[in-house]
Amino acid sequence: MPLSARSAFRRRSSLAFGLLTLAAAASVSAFADPVTLHIDASAPGKAISPDLMGIFFEDLSYAADGGLYAELIQNRSFEYSIVERTEWNNLTAWQTLPRGGRGSVGIDHAFPLHANNPHYAVIEVREAGALAFANEGFGGIAVRSGSRYELSFFARRLYTGGRWDGQKSAAPLPLLARLETKDGTVLAESAFDISEPAWVRLSATLTASADADDARLVLVARDRGGFALDEVSLFPEKTFRDRKNGLRADLAQTIADLKPRFMRFPGGCLVHGNGIPNFYRWKDTIGPIEQRRQQPNLWGYHQTVGLGYFEYFQFCEDIGAQPLPVIPAAVSCQNSGHTGGTGQQCLPLADMPAYIQDVFDLIEWANGPVTSTWGAKRAAAGHPEPFGLRYLGVGNEDHITPGFEERFTMIYEAVRARHPEITVIGTVGPSPDGEDFEKGWKLADKLRVPMVDEHYYKSPQWFWDNLARYDTYDREKSAVYLGEYAAHDERRRSTLRSALAEAAYLTSLERNADVVRFASYAPLLAKRGHTHWSPDLIYFTNTAVYPTINYEVQRLFGVHSGDHHLPIATDSAPERFAASALRDSATGTVTLKIVNGAATARPLRLRLAGAAALAPVAELTVLAGADENAAREDGQPDPVSLTTRPLPVADTFDYEAPAFSLTVIRLARP
Ligand code: AHR
């Protein structure tokens, strides 16, 4: 298995590592035929991207609404529609509960809250007695005893002119908002009066009196009369970093623990969408949530875009990740209209100036001063400081057609001319090779695009077989962002085998992180019971988070990063073996990563030039499992162990990499 410049380094190392300490040599006898791993921690090393490890977020498998976005009400603004899913309508997730009164619930659009939010519910109580209107959340609302939940909704009084009996009533209409269990036990309650004929936002904090995983929000009207209702929202008070309109704290923290250096968002295929009208338009996703323009996404979900550009940028800032938004290259997904590959629609050229202006506006919104038109909107949303946007993805896995090339070139040249500080990232199709890959690279070469986005989902063996892929990439050409990758094992499970193949590949990316600047596993999130793409990095339910073994690999590489790659080589070519050595120049810490994908333990003799400048005891972290076919199963014993312990080191020391393992040895400066 070739490591970087192995033979050249081996020539140097035979001299440099000639002296073994007796103590280290004595311990060697414990192992039979160790492979020697030479690491030169005294070398300056090769400067690499310190930002290699990042994340890619796409609203797939309920990643956003019902997932990371902490909103607990499903279909909060009555905009679900049959266009999105045949079984959906404006009242999906809502239910009318007979509680003694008689009346009806309907949908109207005559006097909407906002043109972007056209539908609302109309609730009429015709005969006095309770009429309840309940929302089930995303498969139940999980509440915890003593926790506080922020309820808000827009309402307006209807029929004050007396629609049924001519009797005008100006009396306020009382409404009770409750959290209830399925059997009707009240967990929290707040009372409102609906009196205004115009839309008014009402709010209250509900404190749950008991735990429940499948509570619902129940709105109870008793008096005769009617009211309109829209944008019914319920958030846990505790969100990630206590942000309003924020993110689920446990999921967001699990993502933050990856220590991602960047976040690509909001997709994927959903960015270029199902035809031109379904482009993800960033301007539709900012401002008050009730004024955002919701839309289906091509994966079959409803996007409230409550998790919109402001929230994405804020999350990036909260977790220390560079924002990397992706915009459509003014062409739609080639699979638009379920065509399976020929449905790419190109924005009319007459619309391109306005489209490019939207791109400029995005850059101004992210980076402009508060005195600028779009910077002022960012400030009004609560972020006067610029977000510091540096990267912009244009296009996603697009079919490289003449229409694409023309539009990509227009956007790219315009951004380059007006905003040379922004690095545009182009796209080279959905595969590691093939027609779109070749054409995409040809275009990038022609335009001298600074970076291109490669994607591939391949077998674990493919990753092992391609560890040298980037060793020969031309460093004078575009840099690479490996924007989507995952090892797809049999039945697309998140097995230890797939995780170790990814770990091995990551060592090769680290070695080549002078040309591969960013890399992100895909997809990031998937909700149990709503998983429409496998495998994913993190699974979750309404109450639990289930990181995969592959997640642990990503986390270990994210936590143990560096900005210089050090010479590392073996004196033989062991099967299923990969390693890398990084230095973090800010701290001087050296990190070794060793992947043993074999079924037997691998005895190693490490020859560490420069050991004297490092602490004599390192931190050893090992991820290992007995069965490479194993995957984590919810609620079952973990098939892998993840342990950390001290490891004495010297200029030569022995270490046995367990079967099916990833080892991280962190050598700090004393
Ligand atoms: O990651 C899932 C999907 O895979 C992305 O949306 C798309 O870019 C790729 O085909």
mmCIF file of N, CA and C and ligand atoms in Angstrom, residues 56 58 60 264 267-272 298-299 335 396-397 430 453 455 457 483-485 492 521-524 533 535-536, ligand 1:
data_model
loop_
_atom_site.group_PDB
_atom_site.id
_atom_site.type_symbol
_atom_site.label_atom_id
_atom_site.label_comp_id
_atom_site.label_asym_id
_atom_site.label_seq_id
_atom_site.Cartn_x
_atom_site.Cartn_y
_atom_site.Cartn_z
ATOM 1 N N PHE A 56 -21.796 18.574 5.132
ATOM 2 C CA PHE A 56 -22.718 18.930 4.050
ATOM 3 C C PHE A 56 -24.127 18.679 4.563
ATOM 4 N N GLU A 58 -28.167 18.777 3.882
ATOM 5 C CA GLU A 58 -29.249 18.857 2.902
ATOM 6 C C GLU A 58 -30.525 18.373 3.552
ATOM 7 N N LEU A 60 -32.917 16.234 3.473
ATOM 8 C CA LEU A 60 -33.250 14.920 2.924
ATOM 9 C C LEU A 60 -33.503 14.040 4.138
ATOM 10 N N ARG A 264 -21.362 23.046 3.958
ATOM 11 C CA ARG A 264 -22.008 23.240 2.660
ATOM 12 C C ARG A 264 -23.509 23.107 2.878
ATOM 13 N N GLY A 267 -28.043 22.144 -0.017
ATOM 14 C CA GLY A 267 -28.072 20.869 -0.739
ATOM 15 C C GLY A 267 -26.944 20.943 -1.735
ATOM 16 N N GLY A 268 -26.771 19.969 -2.469
ATOM 17 C CA GLY A 268 -27.438 18.875 -3.031
ATOM 18 C C GLY A 268 -28.467 19.227 -4.115
ATOM 19 N N CYS A 269 -29.078 18.124 -4.490
ATOM 20 C CA CYS A 269 -30.058 18.206 -5.574
ATOM 21 C C CYS A 269 -31.162 19.198 -5.268
ATOM 22 N N LEU A 270 -31.478 19.404 -3.988
ATOM 23 C CA LEU A 270 -32.603 20.313 -3.732
ATOM 24 C C LEU A 270 -32.269 21.737 -4.127
ATOM 25 N N VAL A 271 -30.980 22.049 -4.283
ATOM 26 C CA VAL A 271 -30.602 23.417 -4.650
ATOM 27 C C VAL A 271 -31.056 23.736 -6.071
ATOM 28 N N HIS A 272 -30.689 22.853 -7.014
ATOM 29 C CA HIS A 272 -31.091 23.158 -8.398
ATOM 30 C C HIS A 272 -32.511 22.687 -8.689
ATOM 31 N N LEU A 298 -37.196 18.518 -3.993
ATOM 32 C CA LEU A 298 -37.338 17.405 -4.937
ATOM 33 C C LEU A 298 -37.179 16.035 -4.291
ATOM 34 N N TRP A 299 -36.805 16.002 -3.020
ATOM 35 C CA TRP A 299 -36.761 14.725 -2.315
ATOM 36 C C TRP A 299 -38.123 14.365 -1.729
ATOM 37 N N ASN A 335 -32.631 15.534 -13.358
ATOM 38 C CA ASN A 335 -33.693 14.564 -13.054
ATOM 39 C C ASN A 335 -35.026 15.248 -12.794
ATOM 40 N N ASN A 396 -24.597 21.948 -8.754
ATOM 41 C CA ASN A 396 -24.477 20.686 -8.031
ATOM 42 C C ASN A 396 -24.664 19.523 -8.988
ATOM 43 N N GLU A 397 -23.621 18.785 -9.205
ATOM 44 C CA GLU A 397 -23.723 17.554 -10.006
ATOM 45 C C GLU A 397 -24.465 17.800 -11.315
ATOM 46 N N PRO A 430 -21.734 13.910 -10.975
ATOM 47 C CA PRO A 430 -22.035 13.066 -9.811
ATOM 48 C C PRO A 430 -21.093 11.887 -9.600
ATOM 49 N N ASP A 453 -16.084 20.808 -7.292
ATOM 50 C CA ASP A 453 -16.752 19.950 -6.318
ATOM 51 C C ASP A 453 -16.917 18.554 -6.931
ATOM 52 N N HIS A 455 -17.988 14.492 -6.459
ATOM 53 C CA HIS A 455 -18.889 13.651 -5.651
ATOM 54 C C HIS A 455 -18.710 12.198 -6.032
ATOM 55 N N TYR A 457 -20.158 8.160 -4.495
ATOM 56 C CA TYR A 457 -20.652 7.160 -3.538
ATOM 57 C C TYR A 457 -20.227 5.817 -4.116
ATOM 58 N N GLY A 483 -17.161 17.234 -2.136
ATOM 59 C CA GLY A 483 -18.366 17.726 -1.473
ATOM 60 C C GLY A 483 -19.306 16.650 -0.995
ATOM 61 N N GLU A 484 -19.272 15.488 -1.637
ATOM 62 C CA GLU A 484 -20.135 14.384 -1.217
ATOM 63 C C GLU A 484 -19.388 13.089 -1.449
ATOM 64 N N TYR A 485 -19.322 12.272 -0.417
ATOM 65 C CA TYR A 485 -18.765 10.933 -0.577
ATOM 66 C C TYR A 485 -19.277 10.075 0.566
ATOM 67 N N ARG A 492 -26.290 -0.969 1.869
ATOM 68 C CA ARG A 492 -26.072 0.448 2.219
ATOM 69 C C ARG A 492 -26.219 0.676 3.724
ATOM 70 N N TYR A 521 -18.702 14.259 4.110
ATOM 71 C CA TYR A 521 -19.487 13.021 3.979
ATOM 72 C C TYR A 521 -20.924 13.407 3.617
ATOM 73 N N ALA A 522 -21.632 12.514 2.946
ATOM 74 C CA ALA A 522 -23.035 12.796 2.622
ATOM 75 C C ALA A 522 -23.856 11.513 2.622
ATOM 76 N N PRO A 523 -25.145 11.676 2.981
ATOM 77 C CA PRO A 523 -25.764 12.809 3.656
ATOM 78 C C PRO A 523 -25.456 12.799 5.165
ATOM 79 N N LEU A 524 -25.765 13.931 5.778
ATOM 80 C CA LEU A 524 -25.411 14.122 7.183
ATOM 81 C C LEU A 524 -26.450 13.515 8.132
ATOM 82 N N TRP A 533 -32.674 7.884 2.014
ATOM 83 C CA TRP A 533 -31.342 7.697 1.416
ATOM 84 C C TRP A 533 -30.486 7.055 2.498
ATOM 85 N N PRO A 535 -26.495 5.099 3.183
ATOM 86 C CA PRO A 535 -26.429 5.394 4.612
ATOM 87 C C PRO A 535 -26.292 6.886 4.863
ATOM 88 N N ASP A 536 -26.497 7.269 6.106
ATOM 89 C CA ASP A 536 -26.349 8.655 6.545
ATOM 90 C C ASP A 536 -25.392 8.676 7.738
HETATM 91 O O1 AHR B 1 -26.419 13.436 -0.802
HETATM 92 C C1 AHR B 1 -27.581 13.079 -1.444
HETATM 93 C C2 AHR B 1 -27.616 13.515 -2.882
HETATM 94 O O2 AHR B 1 -26.607 12.876 -3.597
HETATM 95 C C3 AHR B 1 -27.359 14.960 -3.154
HETATM 96 O O3 AHR B 1 -28.471 15.745 -3.080
HETATM 97 C C4 AHR B 1 -26.877 14.982 -4.543
HETATM 98 O O4 AHR B 1 -26.023 16.048 -4.800
HETATM 99 C C5 AHR B 1 -26.263 13.627 -4.728
HETATM 100 O O5 AHR B 1 -26.753 13.000 -5.848
#
